[in-house]
Each structure stands twice: as C-alpha cells, then as structure tokens.
C-alpha cells in the first residue's frame, strides 16, 4: 500500500436500532488510492456502516477516523473533503442538472472542479437544462457522481451506485469509478452485486448480519475459501472417466452421456487435466474451465446465496 | 453559510414556480377569492348595515390567517416529500447546516405569503369600498409574529408525520379546528364556558386577537399577553422540532 496511514480506519463499531443490531463489532481499514467494497445482501448493515463513516450516523460503540478526523464530531470539516453518494436519495423533481451542479459547487469552501467539464466527462452536457425528473436512471446516477465529485474530494463514498441500472449503464459507471481511482482518490463503495465487487474493487469486506466475515482482494478471498476449480468437457471415449480419476489433486468426477465435470485442487490442476487428455489421446469436442467466484465464496461462508 | 442559504432559497423559489399550480395556486386564487368576497360584502354593506361591514372589517384578518395556514400546510407537505424522497438527507450530506436547509423553505413560504398579501392590499385598495385607515406596517409585523408561531407548529407536524401522503391532512386536522376556536368568526366571549376555556389554550386565538387589535388601531402594548403567548408557542415548538425532527 502506498501510504502507511489508512484513509479510513473503523474500529469495533456497533449500531443498534431499537432491539435490532444493525452493525456489530465491525473493523476495517481503507487505504489511499484503492477501491474498497463492502459487499453483502440487502439489510446486512452496509449502508449503516457507510453512513457512520460519513458522519451521518453515530455508532453506539467503537471509533472511526476518516482523513484523521472524527466523522461525527468534525462532520462539517470532513464534508468539505469527501464526496457522498447516498442510496435512494433523489433530488428536487424540477431542478435542472446545471442548477444542481451550481448549487453543490457553491456549498464548498474548498476549490471546486469545473462543473461544465465534469458534466462533459459524464456525458451530461446536452442534459444540462433538463429537469431531474426527466432523466433516465443512468443519467441520474451520473449526475449524482458529478455532485459527489464537484468539490474534488479526497475520499468518495458510493452507496449501491448501480442498483437498478441495465448492464450497459452499469459498465459505463464502473469505468467512471475506475477513473476516479486513477486520479488518486480513495473510493469506498457498497454493493450487493458480486460481479461488481469482483470487477471493480481492489479489496472487499464481506458483511453478513452486521458482522464482517472476511476482508481481502477478491482473488485472494477466492483462493482462500474456494480453492477448488473444475473442468467441464465432452468426450465419446468410454475409458476417459477412469483416467480422470487418476489426475493429481482430483476430488470428484461426475457426469454421464459423455459430458463430465472434473473438480480438483491446485494451481496446476487444469494443466494436469490437459496433460491427461493428451497422454491418453482422449478426443474431446468441448472443453471449459470453471473458476470459483466471489459468489461461491459468499455461498461457502454464509451457507446461502446473496440473493436469498 | 449565508451564500448557501441564499442560493438554496433562490433555487427553491424557481423550483416552486415550475410546479403546476405552484404560483397560480398560492398567489392568484386567494387574490381572486378576496376580490370577489370584498365586492360582494362591499355591495351589501351600504344597505344592510352592521352585519356585513363587520365582515368587511374582519376580512383582512381572516384572509391573512387562512393564507398563513395554507402556507404552513404547503411547507409541511414539501418537507414531508423532501424527506420521503431523500432530498433532505442528500442536502444534509453536504456542508449545508441542517437549519439552513429548513430556513430556506421558511423564507420561500414567507416570500410567497408576502407577495400574496401585497397583491391583496393592492386589490383591496382598488375594489374595497370602505376607506378604512389601514395600519399596514404594524399589521404586517403582527402577521409575521403570528405566522412564525403557526409555522413552528407546522414544523412539529412535519417532524412527526410518517409519510408525505399524511402531511397535508394531518396538518389540516390540527390547524383548521384552531381557526374555528380562535374567535375569527364568532367572538370568544359568546362561546359556552367550556369552549371559552379551550379557546384560551389554542395558540391561534392569540394570533387572531393580536391581528384584530392591531388592525383596529390598538398600540402594541395592549397586546403583550398575545405576543408572549405566541412567543411561548414558537419557543416550545421550535425546541420540540429540534428534538424530534426526522431527516429520513
């Protein structure tokens, strides 16, 4: 990591609403210049955690430091230096894109970026006089990103940024978020989309029922919890299954009608499968490797799919 | 943060003007109703005597109180809508102070109320038959005091209504019965004793008493009790709002 002091440090926070424990003993660090994702199903405590870090909520217990400030006590000082995108928060129906950008720009004492250029980068220039209520979902999210970036923040918070967007708009937003990181900003986001976490985040924390289960890069989480990988192939060779069973690291061979799934451990597992095919001159008509994803990690760690 | 307040206020004015019926509903309709009522009452005043000229006399108070209440109801609704759609929360995540966000809305409502009443005065001058000396400045000041007091009650309602759909009816349910008990239509002295006691507990009673008094030329010193009551309502309700106001 480029900087020894984390940009965000959360230590043992707990937050309850009446009798419900929303967040319990949550701790993590976010470092300068990374995209850090808090992932988990709806209701896991992602937004509560993020809003505590933003200074919008006060945890019952534990401590938080953002850019060396206490987000609750120094909230106004902090707000000058961060950009916040909230989940499910709208704007006035009849405010125009440009009015929103100009208002936001006027609220910060610090230098602000050129609003017109920002709109241009986000592809909203031709919508600058359009009312908020007439924008599409993707356009609204891009406007929110513009408002989040207007004060040239050091840390950017994005809560469920791509929820409700179609895949194309989602990919466009991902590129924008990578662009924010590439300009040296730190990005803290939440998502319940595993694909989003996997493709976008440098590190993720998996949260479930208010507790963090594990934190690491997506790849290392997969390696740690789901080391098994599979090869799916189609062959007419009846002797093949017996050969597959002898491959080093194999854990199971399943399938019939010439379609087999071979599962096993180890970095060399796929190579070993290929070697076995060539050694025994087994002809295959289809070959595919299946690597575990964060989705599988989540299933393994929690015992249920994130969509349940 | 004055710049933020002015920017937000100006923006909210523009946004309000874009609402269908926004400006029309708040400004034009009261003026038209007032002019029609004034003409009817004025025409009858000459032959029918005391009863209708009494109506002419209280009409300024009636109009001001009703407009103030409708402004408050509209404010309650806007706050509820802004809360429900997350606008309040989004603004709160900026360096804007919470009270700045709410003050901007109060300023917008006061501005439109002032505009409406100014038009009423102009219309009244033209169409009103009775050449009463109108203590405009003092009446406006009394109205401001009354409006702030009603407004603070509105904010308590805005703080606790669960959804925007409930805001307007809940506000109307609290405020309009106050109008009936405030002595606006019937003098409190003619109420049965129980109702008289209740009327003493209704904040609007003091607003009506103050406005009536100032309109008929009383000095401010004659209404210290009314002002104290209205100030008490304002302080209690504002304190309550600060405690229970929900941003989301």
Coordinates of C-alpha atoms in Angstrom, one line a residue:
Chain A
X1 CA 0.0 0.0 0.0
X2 CA 1.3 3.4 -0.9
X3 CA 0.6 5.1 2.4
X4 CA 1.1 3.6 5.9
X5 CA -1.7 5.6 7.5
X6 CA -5.1 4.3 6.3
X7 CA -7.5 7.0 4.9
X8 CA -10.4 5.3 6.8
X9 CA -10.0 3.4 10.0
X10 CA -13.0 1.7 11.6
X11 CA -12.5 0.0 14.9
X12 CA -15.1 -2.1 16.5
X13 CA -18.2 -0.1 15.7
X14 CA -21.7 -1.2 16.8
X15 CA -25.0 0.3 15.9
X16 CA -28.5 -0.8 17.1
X17 CA -31.9 0.5 16.1
X18 CA -34.3 -0.3 19.0
X19 CA -33.8 -4.0 19.5
X20 CA -32.2 -4.7 16.1
X21 CA -28.4 -4.9 15.9
X22 CA -27.6 -3.4 12.5
X23 CA -23.8 -3.4 12.8
X24 CA -21.8 -5.4 15.3
X25 CA -18.1 -5.1 16.1
X26 CA -17.1 -4.0 12.5
X27 CA -13.5 -3.1 11.9
X28 CA -11.6 -2.4 8.7
X29 CA -9.1 0.0 7.1
X30 CA -9.3 1.6 3.7
X31 CA -6.1 2.8 2.1
X32 CA -5.1 5.7 -0.1
X33 CA -5.9 5.2 -3.7
X34 CA -7.9 1.9 -3.6
X35 CA -11.4 1.0 -4.4
X36 CA -12.7 -0.7 -1.3
X37 CA -16.0 -2.5 -1.4
X38 CA -18.4 -3.5 1.4
X39 CA -20.4 -6.4 0.0
X40 CA -23.3 -8.3 1.3
X41 CA -27.0 -8.9 0.9
X42 CA -29.7 -6.2 1.5
X43 CA -30.0 -5.5 5.2
X44 CA -26.6 -6.8 6.1
X45 CA -25.5 -3.4 7.5
X46 CA -23.6 -1.9 4.6
X47 CA -25.4 1.4 4.4
X48 CA -25.4 1.8 8.2
X49 CA -21.7 1.2 8.3
X50 CA -21.1 3.6 5.4
X51 CA -23.3 6.3 7.0
X52 CA -21.4 6.1 10.2
X53 CA -18.2 6.6 8.3
X54 CA -19.7 9.6 6.5
X55 CA -20.7 11.2 9.8
X56 CA -24.4 10.9 9.1
X57 CA -24.9 8.4 12.0
X58 CA -23.2 8.0 15.3
X59 CA -22.2 4.5 16.2
X60 CA -23.2 3.3 19.7
X61 CA -19.7 2.0 20.3
X62 CA -16.3 1.9 18.6
X63 CA -14.3 4.6 16.8
X64 CA -13.9 5.8 13.3
X65 CA -11.3 8.1 11.7
X66 CA -11.5 9.5 8.2
X67 CA -8.6 11.6 6.9
X68 CA -7.6 11.8 10.6
X69 CA -10.9 13.4 11.6
X70 CA -13.7 12.1 13.7
X71 CA -16.6 11.9 11.2
X72 CA -19.3 12.7 13.8
X73 CA -17.6 15.5 15.7
X74 CA -15.8 17.1 12.8
X75 CA -18.6 16.4 10.3
X76 CA -18.5 19.9 8.6
X77 CA -14.8 19.9 8.3
X78 CA -14.9 16.4 6.8
X79 CA -17.7 17.1 4.4
X80 CA -15.5 19.7 2.7
X81 CA -13.1 16.9 1.8
X82 CA -15.3 14.0 0.9
X83 CA -17.9 13.3 -1.7
X84 CA -21.0 11.3 -0.8
X85 CA -23.4 9.4 -3.0
X86 CA -26.4 8.2 -1.0
X87 CA -28.6 5.2 -1.8
X88 CA -32.1 6.0 -2.8
X89 CA -31.8 9.7 -2.3
X90 CA -33.4 11.8 -5.0
X91 CA -33.2 15.5 -5.9
X92 CA -36.0 18.0 -6.4
X93 CA -38.1 16.9 -9.3
X94 CA -37.9 20.2 -11.2
X95 CA -34.3 21.1 -10.5
X96 CA -32.2 21.2 -13.7
X97 CA -28.9 19.4 -14.0
X98 CA -27.0 22.6 -14.1
X99 CA -28.8 24.1 -11.2
X100 CA -27.9 21.1 -9.0
X101 CA -24.2 21.3 -10.1
X102 CA -24.1 25.0 -9.5
X103 CA -25.7 24.7 -6.0
X104 CA -23.4 22.0 -4.9
X105 CA -20.4 23.9 -6.2
X106 CA -21.5 26.9 -4.1
X107 CA -21.6 24.9 -0.9
X108 CA -17.9 24.1 -0.6
X109 CA -15.2 26.5 0.7
X110 CA -12.5 24.4 -0.9
X111 CA -11.7 24.7 -4.6
X112 CA -14.3 23.0 -6.8
X113 CA -13.8 21.4 -10.1
X114 CA -15.2 23.0 -13.3
X115 CA -18.8 21.9 -13.4
X116 CA -19.1 22.2 -17.1
X117 CA -16.1 20.0 -17.7
X118 CA -17.4 17.5 -15.2
X119 CA -20.8 17.3 -17.0
X120 CA -18.9 16.8 -20.2
X121 CA -16.8 14.0 -18.8
X122 CA -20.0 12.3 -17.6
X123 CA -21.8 12.8 -20.9
X124 CA -24.5 15.1 -19.4
X125 CA -23.7 18.3 -21.3
X126 CA -26.8 18.1 -23.5
X127 CA -28.9 17.4 -20.5
X128 CA -27.8 20.5 -18.5
X129 CA -31.1 22.3 -18.8
X130 CA -33.2 19.1 -18.3
X131 CA -35.3 18.7 -15.1
X132 CA -34.1 15.9 -12.8
X133 CA -37.5 14.1 -13.1
X134 CA -36.9 13.7 -16.9
X135 CA -33.6 11.9 -16.6
X136 CA -33.1 8.2 -17.1
X137 CA -31.8 6.0 -14.3
X138 CA -28.3 6.0 -15.7
X139 CA -28.3 9.8 -16.2
X140 CA -29.5 10.4 -12.6
X141 CA -26.7 8.2 -11.3
X142 CA -24.1 10.1 -13.5
X143 CA -25.5 13.4 -12.1
X144 CA -25.1 12.1 -8.6
X145 CA -21.5 11.2 -9.4
X146 CA -21.0 14.7 -10.7
X147 CA -22.3 16.1 -7.4
X148 CA -20.1 13.7 -5.5
X149 CA -17.0 14.9 -7.4
X150 CA -17.8 18.6 -7.5
X151 CA -15.5 19.5 -4.5
X152 CA -12.6 17.4 -5.8
X153 CA -12.9 15.1 -2.8
X154 CA -10.1 13.0 -1.4
X155 CA -12.5 10.2 -0.5
X156 CA -15.5 9.2 -2.5
X157 CA -18.4 7.2 -1.0
X158 CA -20.7 5.4 -3.3
X159 CA -23.7 3.5 -1.8
X160 CA -25.3 1.0 -4.2
X161 CA -24.4 3.1 -7.2
X162 CA -25.5 0.8 -10.0
X163 CA -28.7 -0.7 -8.4
X164 CA -31.5 -0.6 -10.9
X165 CA -29.3 0.1 -13.9
X166 CA -29.1 -2.0 -17.0
X167 CA -25.8 -3.9 -17.7
X168 CA -24.6 -1.4 -20.2
X169 CA -25.1 1.6 -18.0
X170 CA -23.6 -0.3 -15.1
X171 CA -20.4 -1.0 -17.1
X172 CA -20.2 2.7 -18.0
X173 CA -20.4 3.6 -14.3
X174 CA -17.7 1.1 -13.5
X175 CA -15.4 2.8 -15.9
X176 CA -16.1 6.1 -14.3
X177 CA -15.4 4.8 -10.8
X178 CA -12.0 3.3 -12.1
X179 CA -11.3 6.8 -13.5
X180 CA -11.9 8.3 -10.0
X181 CA -9.3 5.9 -8.5
X182 CA -6.9 6.5 -11.3
X183 CA -6.9 10.2 -10.4
X184 CA -5.6 9.2 -7.0
X185 CA -8.8 9.3 -5.0
X186 CA -9.9 6.7 -2.5
X187 CA -13.2 5.1 -3.2
X188 CA -15.4 3.3 -0.6
X189 CA -18.4 1.6 -2.1
X190 CA -21.1 -0.8 -1.1
X191 CA -22.8 -3.3 -3.4
X192 CA -24.8 -6.4 -3.3
X193 CA -23.7 -7.4 -6.8
X194 CA -20.8 -9.9 -6.6
X195 CA -19.8 -9.3 -10.2
X196 CA -19.5 -5.6 -9.5
X197 CA -17.3 -6.3 -6.4
X198 CA -15.2 -8.7 -8.3
X199 CA -14.6 -6.5 -11.3
X200 CA -14.3 -3.1 -9.6
X201 CA -12.9 -3.5 -6.1
X202 CA -9.2 -3.8 -5.2
X203 CA -10.3 -5.1 -1.8
X204 CA -13.6 -6.2 -0.4
X205 CA -15.1 -6.8 3.0
X206 CA -17.9 -9.4 3.1
X207 CA -20.6 -8.3 5.6
X208 CA -23.4 -10.5 6.8
X209 CA -26.0 -9.8 9.5
X210 CA -24.0 -6.8 10.7
X211 CA -20.6 -8.6 11.0
X212 CA -17.6 -8.7 8.7
X213 CA -16.8 -12.3 7.8
X214 CA -13.6 -11.7 5.8
X215 CA -11.6 -8.9 4.1
X216 CA -9.1 -9.3 1.2
X217 CA -8.7 -8.9 -2.5
X218 CA -11.4 -10.7 -4.5
X219 CA -8.7 -13.1 -5.9
X220 CA -7.3 -14.0 -2.5
X221 CA -10.7 -14.5 -1.0
X222 CA -11.5 -17.0 -3.8
X223 CA -8.2 -18.7 -3.4
X224 CA -8.6 -18.9 0.4
X225 CA -12.1 -20.2 0.6
X226 CA -12.8 -21.8 -2.8
X227 CA -9.6 -23.3 -3.9
X228 CA -11.4 -26.0 -5.9
X229 CA -11.7 -25.5 -9.7
X230 CA -13.5 -27.6 -12.3
X231 CA -13.1 -28.6 -15.9
X232 CA -16.2 -29.4 -17.9
X233 CA -15.6 -31.5 -21.1
X234 CA -17.4 -33.6 -23.6
X235 CA -15.9 -36.8 -25.0
X236 CA -17.1 -40.1 -26.6
X237 CA -14.2 -42.0 -25.1
X238 CA -15.7 -44.5 -22.6
X239 CA -12.4 -45.2 -20.8
X240 CA -12.0 -41.5 -20.0
X241 CA -13.6 -41.3 -16.5
X242 CA -11.2 -43.9 -15.2
X243 CA -8.2 -41.9 -16.4
X244 CA -9.7 -38.7 -15.0
X245 CA -9.9 -40.3 -11.5
X246 CA -6.1 -40.6 -11.5
X247 CA -5.3 -36.9 -12.1
X248 CA -3.3 -35.3 -9.3
X249 CA -5.5 -33.3 -6.9
X250 CA -8.8 -34.5 -8.3
X251 CA -11.7 -34.5 -5.8
X252 CA -14.6 -35.7 -8.0
X253 CA -15.5 -36.8 -11.4
X254 CA -19.2 -36.5 -12.2
X255 CA -21.4 -36.7 -15.4
X256 CA -22.7 -39.2 -17.9
X257 CA -23.6 -39.3 -21.6
X258 CA -20.0 -38.2 -22.4
X259 CA -20.3 -34.9 -20.5
X260 CA -18.0 -34.8 -17.4
X261 CA -17.2 -32.4 -14.7
X262 CA -13.8 -32.9 -13.1
X263 CA -13.2 -31.0 -9.9
X264 CA -9.9 -30.7 -8.1
X265 CA -7.4 -28.5 -6.2
X266 CA -4.1 -26.9 -7.0
X267 CA -2.7 -24.3 -9.4
X268 CA -1.6 -27.0 -11.8
X269 CA -4.9 -28.8 -11.9
X270 CA -6.1 -27.6 -15.3
X271 CA -2.7 -28.3 -16.8
X272 CA -2.8 -31.8 -15.4
X273 CA -6.2 -32.4 -16.9
X274 CA -4.9 -31.3 -20.3
X275 CA -1.8 -33.5 -19.9
X276 CA -4.0 -36.5 -19.1
X277 CA -6.1 -35.9 -22.2
X278 CA -3.0 -35.7 -24.4
X279 CA -1.3 -38.7 -22.8
X280 CA -4.2 -41.0 -23.3
X281 CA -5.2 -39.5 -26.6
X282 CA -8.7 -38.7 -25.4
X283 CA -10.6 -36.8 -28.0
X284 CA -12.8 -34.0 -26.6
X285 CA -15.4 -32.0 -28.5
X286 CA -15.8 -29.3 -25.8
X287 CA -13.6 -28.1 -23.0
X288 CA -14.3 -25.4 -20.4
X289 CA -12.7 -24.4 -17.1
X290 CA -14.9 -23.2 -14.3
X291 CA -13.2 -20.9 -11.8
X292 CA -14.9 -20.1 -8.5
X293 CA -16.1 -16.5 -8.0
X294 CA -16.9 -14.3 -5.0
X295 CA -20.4 -15.6 -5.4
X296 CA -19.1 -19.0 -4.5
X297 CA -17.1 -17.6 -1.6
X298 CA -20.2 -15.9 -0.2
X299 CA -22.2 -19.2 -0.5
X300 CA -19.4 -21.1 1.2
X301 CA -19.0 -18.6 4.0
X302 CA -22.7 -17.9 4.8
X303 CA -24.3 -21.1 3.6
X304 CA -26.7 -19.2 1.3
X305 CA -26.7 -17.3 -1.9
X306 CA -26.5 -13.5 -1.7
X307 CA -29.9 -13.2 -3.5
X308 CA -31.7 -15.3 -0.8
Chain B
X1 CA -23.0 29.9 5.1
X2 CA -25.2 32.8 4.1
X3 CA -24.3 32.2 0.4
X4 CA -25.6 28.6 0.7
X5 CA -28.8 29.9 2.3
X6 CA -29.4 32.5 -0.4
X7 CA -28.5 30.1 -3.3
X8 CA -30.8 27.4 -1.9
X9 CA -33.7 29.8 -1.3
X10 CA -33.4 31.3 -4.8
X11 CA -33.3 27.8 -6.2
X12 CA -36.4 26.6 -4.2
X13 CA -38.3 29.7 -5.4
X14 CA -37.5 28.8 -9.0
X15 CA -38.4 25.2 -8.5
X16 CA -41.7 26.2 -6.8
X17 CA -42.6 28.4 -9.7
X18 CA -42.2 25.4 -12.1
X19 CA -44.8 23.4 -10.2
X20 CA -48.1 23.1 -11.9
X21 CA -50.4 25.4 -9.9
X22 CA -47.5 26.4 -7.7
X23 CA -47.5 30.1 -8.2
X24 CA -51.1 30.2 -9.5
X25 CA -52.5 28.3 -6.6
X26 CA -50.7 30.2 -3.9
X27 CA -50.9 33.8 -5.3
X28 CA -53.7 34.1 -7.8
X29 CA -56.5 32.1 -6.3
X30 CA -56.6 33.8 -2.8
X31 CA -56.5 37.2 -4.5
X32 CA -59.4 36.4 -6.8
X33 CA -61.5 35.0 -3.9
X34 CA -60.7 38.0 -1.8
X35 CA -61.7 40.4 -4.5
X36 CA -65.0 38.6 -5.2
X37 CA -65.8 38.4 -1.5
X38 CA -64.8 42.0 -1.0
X39 CA -67.1 43.2 -3.8
X40 CA -70.0 41.1 -2.5
X41 CA -69.6 42.4 1.0
X42 CA -69.0 45.9 -0.1
X43 CA -72.1 46.0 -2.3
X44 CA -74.2 44.8 0.6
X45 CA -72.5 47.0 3.2
X46 CA -74.4 50.1 2.4
X47 CA -78.0 48.9 2.7
X48 CA -77.7 46.0 5.1
X49 CA -75.5 47.8 7.7
X50 CA -73.7 46.4 10.6
X51 CA -73.5 42.7 9.9
X52 CA -71.7 42.9 6.5
X53 CA -69.5 45.8 7.5
X54 CA -68.3 43.6 10.4
X55 CA -67.4 41.0 7.7
X56 CA -65.5 43.7 5.8
X57 CA -63.7 44.6 9.0
X58 CA -62.5 41.1 9.8
X59 CA -61.8 40.1 6.3
X60 CA -58.1 41.2 6.4
X61 CA -57.6 39.1 9.5
X62 CA -59.5 36.2 8.0
X63 CA -57.5 36.3 4.8
X64 CA -54.1 36.7 6.4
X65 CA -54.7 33.8 8.9
X66 CA -56.0 31.5 6.2
X67 CA -53.1 32.3 3.8
X68 CA -50.6 31.9 6.6
X69 CA -52.1 28.5 7.5
X70 CA -52.2 27.3 3.8
X71 CA -48.5 28.4 3.5
X72 CA -47.7 26.4 6.6
X73 CA -49.6 23.3 5.3
X74 CA -47.8 23.6 2.0
X75 CA -44.5 23.8 3.9
X76 CA -45.4 20.7 5.9
X77 CA -46.1 18.8 2.7
X78 CA -42.9 19.9 1.0
X79 CA -40.8 18.9 4.0
X80 CA -42.5 15.6 4.1
X81 CA -42.0 15.0 0.3
X82 CA -38.4 16.1 0.6
X83 CA -37.8 13.7 3.5
X84 CA -39.6 10.8 1.8
X85 CA -37.6 11.1 -1.5
X86 CA -34.3 11.5 0.4
X87 CA -33.7 15.1 -0.7
X88 CA -33.3 16.3 2.9
X89 CA -30.8 13.5 3.6
X90 CA -28.8 14.3 0.4
X91 CA -28.6 18.0 1.3
X92 CA -27.6 17.1 4.8
X93 CA -24.6 15.1 3.4
X94 CA -23.2 18.4 2.1
X95 CA -21.6 21.2 4.2
X96 CA -25.1 22.8 4.5
X97 CA -26.1 23.1 8.1
X98 CA -29.5 21.4 8.9
X99 CA -31.1 24.6 10.0
X100 CA -30.0 26.4 6.7
X101 CA -31.9 23.8 4.7
X102 CA -35.1 24.3 6.7
X103 CA -34.7 28.1 6.9
X104 CA -34.5 28.3 3.1
X105 CA -38.0 26.7 2.9
X106 CA -39.4 29.1 5.5
X107 CA -38.0 32.1 3.6
X108 CA -39.6 30.8 0.4
X109 CA -43.0 30.5 2.1
X110 CA -42.7 33.9 3.8
X111 CA -41.8 35.4 0.5
X112 CA -44.8 34.0 -1.3
X113 CA -47.1 34.9 1.6
X114 CA -45.8 38.4 1.5
X115 CA -46.4 38.6 -2.3
X116 CA -49.9 37.3 -2.0
X117 CA -50.8 39.7 0.8
X118 CA -49.3 42.6 -1.0
X119 CA -51.5 41.8 -4.0
X120 CA -54.4 41.6 -1.7
X121 CA -53.7 45.0 -0.3
X122 CA -53.4 46.5 -3.8
X123 CA -56.6 44.7 -4.9
X124 CA -58.3 45.8 -1.7
X125 CA -57.4 49.4 -2.3
X126 CA -58.9 49.3 -5.7
X127 CA -62.0 47.3 -5.1
X128 CA -62.7 47.8 -1.4
X129 CA -65.4 50.3 -0.8
X130 CA -64.6 51.1 2.8
X131 CA -62.0 53.7 3.2
X132 CA -60.5 52.4 6.5
X133 CA -57.1 53.7 7.5
X134 CA -55.1 50.5 7.3
X135 CA -52.0 50.3 9.7
X136 CA -50.2 48.4 7.0
X137 CA -46.7 48.2 8.6
X138 CA -47.9 47.3 12.1
X139 CA -50.4 44.8 10.7
X140 CA -47.6 43.1 8.6
X141 CA -45.4 42.9 11.7
X142 CA -48.2 41.3 13.7
X143 CA -48.8 38.9 10.9
X144 CA -45.1 38.0 10.8
X145 CA -45.2 37.2 14.5
X146 CA -48.3 35.2 14.1
X147 CA -47.0 33.3 11.1
X148 CA -43.8 32.3 12.7
X149 CA -45.8 30.9 15.6
X150 CA -48.1 28.9 13.3
X151 CA -45.0 27.9 11.3
X152 CA -43.4 26.4 14.4
X153 CA -46.5 24.3 15.0
X154 CA -46.3 23.2 11.4
X155 CA -42.7 22.1 11.8
X156 CA -43.7 19.9 14.8
X157 CA -46.3 18.3 12.5
X158 CA -43.7 18.0 9.7
X159 CA -41.4 16.3 12.1
X160 CA -43.7 13.5 13.0
X161 CA -45.9 12.7 10.0
X162 CA -44.8 9.3 8.7
X163 CA -45.3 9.9 5.0
X164 CA -45.9 12.8 2.6
X165 CA -49.4 11.5 1.9
X166 CA -50.4 12.2 5.6
X167 CA -48.7 15.5 5.8
X168 CA -51.4 17.8 4.3
X169 CA -54.4 16.1 6.0
X170 CA -52.6 15.8 9.4
X171 CA -51.7 19.5 9.2
X172 CA -55.2 20.5 8.2
X173 CA -56.7 18.4 11.0
X174 CA -54.6 20.2 13.6
X175 CA -54.7 23.7 12.3
X176 CA -58.2 24.3 10.9
X177 CA -60.1 23.4 14.1
X178 CA -57.9 26.0 15.7
X179 CA -59.4 28.6 13.3
X180 CA -62.9 27.7 14.5
X181 CA -61.9 28.1 18.1
X182 CA -59.8 31.2 17.6
X183 CA -62.6 33.7 17.6
X184 CA -62.1 34.5 14.0
X185 CA -65.7 34.0 13.0
X186 CA -67.5 34.2 16.3
X187 CA -66.2 36.3 19.3
X188 CA -64.9 34.0 22.0
X189 CA -67.0 35.9 24.6
X190 CA -70.1 34.4 23.0
X191 CA -68.8 30.7 23.4
X192 CA -70.1 28.4 26.1
X193 CA -67.8 28.5 29.1
X194 CA -66.1 25.1 28.3
X195 CA -65.2 26.2 24.8
X196 CA -64.0 29.5 26.1
X197 CA -61.5 27.7 28.3
X198 CA -60.4 25.5 25.3
X199 CA -60.1 28.6 23.2
X200 CA -57.6 30.0 25.7
X201 CA -55.4 27.1 25.0
X202 CA -55.4 27.5 21.3
X203 CA -52.4 29.4 20.0
X204 CA -54.3 30.8 17.1
X205 CA -56.6 32.6 19.5
X206 CA -53.7 34.9 20.4
X207 CA -52.8 35.5 16.8
X208 CA -56.4 36.5 15.9
X209 CA -56.6 38.7 19.0
X210 CA -53.3 40.4 18.1
X211 CA -54.2 40.9 14.4
X212 CA -57.7 42.2 15.2
X213 CA -56.3 44.6 17.8
X214 CA -53.5 46.0 15.6
X215 CA -55.9 46.3 12.7
X216 CA -58.3 48.4 14.7
X217 CA -55.5 50.7 15.8
X218 CA -54.5 49.3 19.2
X219 CA -51.0 50.0 20.4
X220 CA -48.6 47.0 20.7
X221 CA -48.6 47.5 24.5
X222 CA -52.2 46.5 24.7
X223 CA -51.3 43.0 23.3
X224 CA -48.3 41.9 25.3
X225 CA -50.2 38.9 26.5
X226 CA -50.8 37.8 22.9
X227 CA -47.2 38.3 21.9
X228 CA -46.0 36.4 25.0
X229 CA -48.3 33.5 24.2
X230 CA -47.2 33.4 20.5
X231 CA -43.5 33.6 21.5
X232 CA -44.0 30.8 24.0
X233 CA -45.6 28.6 21.3
X234 CA -42.7 29.4 19.0
X235 CA -40.0 28.6 21.6
X236 CA -41.7 25.4 22.7
X237 CA -42.4 24.1 19.2
X238 CA -39.0 25.0 17.8
X239 CA -37.4 23.2 20.7
X240 CA -39.6 20.2 20.1
X241 CA -38.8 20.2 16.4
X242 CA -35.1 20.3 17.1
X243 CA -35.6 17.2 19.3
X244 CA -37.9 15.1 17.2
X245 CA -37.2 16.2 13.6
X246 CA -36.5 13.2 11.3
X247 CA -34.3 13.7 8.3
X248 CA -35.2 10.4 6.7

